[in-house]
């Protein structure tokens, strides 16, 4: 994920008023989580996690999920947010001019 986009999403979710347009929810995290496990990704347990998701650390509006890739060479942190009592994953955006 583009780091600039990630910073922008965090800033938007923290600063934007509730009435502002919402970033679309590409997938429910619980569905995406099953796909990661099926592809041999490993959830990395974090402190202050939420029940059922040991890799998710959450605040009142945004959350992160930490995963180790299948090659076990690096960890990835996904940005999530709450929408109608479920955790959302953002759609993929690109800043390239393809």
PDB file of C-alpha atoms in Angstrom:
ATOM      1  CA  UNK A   1       0.000   0.000   0.000  1.00  0.00           C
ATOM      2  CA  UNK A   2       1.248   3.462  -0.825  1.00  0.00           C
ATOM      3  CA  UNK A   3       2.504   5.049   2.421  1.00  0.00           C
ATOM      4  CA  UNK A   4       1.223   8.483   1.408  1.00  0.00           C
ATOM      5  CA  UNK A   5      -2.252   7.011   0.879  1.00  0.00           C
ATOM      6  CA  UNK A   6      -2.089   5.304   4.287  1.00  0.00           C
ATOM      7  CA  UNK A   7      -1.192   8.577   5.984  1.00  0.00           C
ATOM      8  CA  UNK A   8      -4.013  10.302   4.102  1.00  0.00           C
ATOM      9  CA  UNK A   9      -6.564   7.691   5.186  1.00  0.00           C
ATOM     10  CA  UNK A  10      -5.513   7.996   8.824  1.00  0.00           C
ATOM     11  CA  UNK A  11      -5.659  11.796   8.681  1.00  0.00           C
ATOM     12  CA  UNK A  12      -9.070  11.696   7.019  1.00  0.00           C
ATOM     13  CA  UNK A  13     -10.520   9.273   9.554  1.00  0.00           C
ATOM     14  CA  UNK A  14      -9.195  11.207  12.533  1.00  0.00           C
ATOM     15  CA  UNK A  15      -9.859  14.768  11.353  1.00  0.00           C
ATOM     16  CA  UNK A  16     -12.839  14.558   8.978  1.00  0.00           C
ATOM     17  CA  UNK A  17     -16.281  15.335  10.334  1.00  0.00           C
ATOM     18  CA  UNK A  18     -18.749  12.467  10.556  1.00  0.00           C
ATOM     19  CA  UNK A  19     -20.956  14.016   7.865  1.00  0.00           C
ATOM     20  CA  UNK A  20     -18.143  13.941   5.265  1.00  0.00           C
ATOM     21  CA  UNK A  21     -18.302  11.360   2.481  1.00  0.00           C
ATOM     22  CA  UNK A  22     -17.140   7.909   3.517  1.00  0.00           C
ATOM     23  CA  UNK A  23     -14.298   5.928   2.015  1.00  0.00           C
ATOM     24  CA  UNK A  24     -15.862   2.807   0.479  1.00  0.00           C
ATOM     25  CA  UNK A  25     -15.479  -0.482   2.296  1.00  0.00           C
ATOM     26  CA  UNK A  26     -13.929  -2.910  -0.201  1.00  0.00           C
ATOM     27  CA  UNK A  27     -14.302  -5.892   2.087  1.00  0.00           C
ATOM     28  CA  UNK A  28     -15.344  -6.933   5.544  1.00  0.00           C
ATOM     29  CA  UNK A  29     -12.071  -7.653   7.393  1.00  0.00           C
ATOM     30  CA  UNK A  30     -13.308 -11.036   8.647  1.00  0.00           C
ATOM     31  CA  UNK A  31     -13.710 -12.200   5.017  1.00  0.00           C
ATOM     32  CA  UNK A  32     -10.325 -10.761   3.995  1.00  0.00           C
ATOM     33  CA  UNK A  33      -8.744 -12.409   7.061  1.00  0.00           C
ATOM     34  CA  UNK A  34      -9.933 -15.843   5.908  1.00  0.00           C
ATOM     35  CA  UNK A  35      -8.323 -15.204   2.509  1.00  0.00           C
ATOM     36  CA  UNK A  36      -5.004 -14.236   4.123  1.00  0.00           C
ATOM     37  CA  UNK A  37      -5.000 -17.409   6.225  1.00  0.00           C
ATOM     38  CA  UNK A  38      -5.859 -19.537   3.162  1.00  0.00           C
ATOM     39  CA  UNK A  39      -2.836 -18.019   1.393  1.00  0.00           C
ATOM     40  CA  UNK A  40      -0.563 -18.962   4.336  1.00  0.00           C
ATOM     41  CA  UNK A  41      -0.202 -15.479   5.853  1.00  0.00           C
ATOM     42  CA  UNK A  42       0.359 -15.510   9.627  1.00  0.00           C
ATOM     43  CA  UNK A  43      -1.445 -13.121  11.987  1.00  0.00           C
ATOM     44  CA  UNK A  44       0.955 -11.394  14.396  1.00  0.00           C
ATOM     45  CA  UNK A  45      -0.470 -11.035  17.913  1.00  0.00           C
ATOM     46  CA  UNK A  46      -0.468  -7.464  19.245  1.00  0.00           C
ATOM     47  CA  UNK A  47      -1.179  -5.919  22.627  1.00  0.00           C
ATOM     48  CA  UNK A  48      -4.632  -4.424  23.197  1.00  0.00           C
ATOM     49  CA  UNK A  49      -6.157  -6.650  20.532  1.00  0.00           C
ATOM     50  CA  UNK A  50      -9.856  -7.272  20.053  1.00  0.00           C
ATOM     51  CA  UNK A  51     -11.599 -10.535  20.830  1.00  0.00           C
ATOM     52  CA  UNK A  52     -11.318 -13.018  17.979  1.00  0.00           C
ATOM     53  CA  UNK A  53      -8.676 -11.002  16.123  1.00  0.00           C
ATOM     54  CA  UNK A  54      -5.367 -11.214  18.001  1.00  0.00           C
ATOM     55  CA  UNK A  55      -3.601  -9.273  15.214  1.00  0.00           C
ATOM     56  CA  UNK A  56      -5.932  -6.244  15.350  1.00  0.00           C
ATOM     57  CA  UNK A  57      -5.215  -3.222  17.524  1.00  0.00           C
ATOM     58  CA  UNK A  58      -8.067  -0.739  17.541  1.00  0.00           C
ATOM     59  CA  UNK A  59      -9.140   2.647  18.763  1.00  0.00           C
ATOM     60  CA  UNK A  60     -12.569   4.203  18.556  1.00  0.00           C
ATOM     61  CA  UNK A  61     -12.463   4.912  14.790  1.00  0.00           C
ATOM     62  CA  UNK A  62      -9.471   3.238  13.154  1.00  0.00           C
ATOM     63  CA  UNK A  63      -7.594  -0.016  13.629  1.00  0.00           C
ATOM     64  CA  UNK A  64      -4.573  -1.830  12.265  1.00  0.00           C
ATOM     65  CA  UNK A  65      -3.980  -5.505  11.551  1.00  0.00           C
ATOM     66  CA  UNK A  66      -0.449  -6.900  11.526  1.00  0.00           C
ATOM     67  CA  UNK A  67       0.440  -9.902   9.322  1.00  0.00           C
ATOM     68  CA  UNK A  68       3.596 -11.848   8.424  1.00  0.00           C
ATOM     69  CA  UNK A  69       3.846 -12.673   4.722  1.00  0.00           C
ATOM     70  CA  UNK A  70       4.050 -16.328   3.565  1.00  0.00           C
ATOM     71  CA  UNK A  71       7.790 -16.068   2.890  1.00  0.00           C
ATOM     72  CA  UNK A  72       8.240 -14.956   6.525  1.00  0.00           C
ATOM     73  CA  UNK A  73      10.444 -12.088   5.423  1.00  0.00           C
ATOM     74  CA  UNK A  74       8.467  -9.036   6.514  1.00  0.00           C
ATOM     75  CA  UNK A  75       5.330  -7.917   8.285  1.00  0.00           C
ATOM     76  CA  UNK A  76       2.559  -5.802   6.789  1.00  0.00           C
ATOM     77  CA  UNK A  77       0.160  -3.566   8.651  1.00  0.00           C
ATOM     78  CA  UNK A  78      -3.284  -3.052   7.149  1.00  0.00           C
ATOM     79  CA  UNK A  79      -5.344   0.002   8.027  1.00  0.00           C
ATOM     80  CA  UNK A  80      -8.929  -0.756   8.988  1.00  0.00           C
ATOM     81  CA  UNK A  81     -11.856   1.285  10.250  1.00  0.00           C
ATOM     82  CA  UNK A  82     -15.202   0.648  11.864  1.00  0.00           C
ATOM     83  CA  UNK A  83     -18.341   0.868   9.735  1.00  0.00           C
ATOM     84  CA  UNK A  84     -21.689  -0.374  11.036  1.00  0.00           C
ATOM     85  CA  UNK A  85     -20.128  -2.683  13.635  1.00  0.00           C
ATOM     86  CA  UNK A  86     -17.664  -4.348  11.241  1.00  0.00           C
ATOM     87  CA  UNK A  87     -14.048  -3.679  10.359  1.00  0.00           C
ATOM     88  CA  UNK A  88     -13.495  -2.479   6.798  1.00  0.00           C
ATOM     89  CA  UNK A  89     -10.576  -2.794   4.407  1.00  0.00           C
ATOM     90  CA  UNK A  90     -10.153   0.038   1.938  1.00  0.00           C
ATOM     91  CA  UNK A  91     -10.202  -0.477  -1.815  1.00  0.00           C
ATOM     92  CA  UNK A  92      -6.847  -0.284  -3.551  1.00  0.00           C
ATOM     93  CA  UNK A  93      -5.976   3.133  -4.901  1.00  0.00           C
ATOM     94  CA  UNK A  94      -3.073   4.101  -7.105  1.00  0.00           C
ATOM     95  CA  UNK A  95      -1.325   7.429  -7.487  1.00  0.00           C
ATOM     96  CA  UNK A  96       0.316   6.420 -10.782  1.00  0.00           C
ATOM     97  CA  UNK A  97      -0.610   7.917 -14.124  1.00  0.00           C
ATOM     98  CA  UNK A  98      -0.972   4.639 -16.016  1.00  0.00           C
TER      99      UNK A  98
END
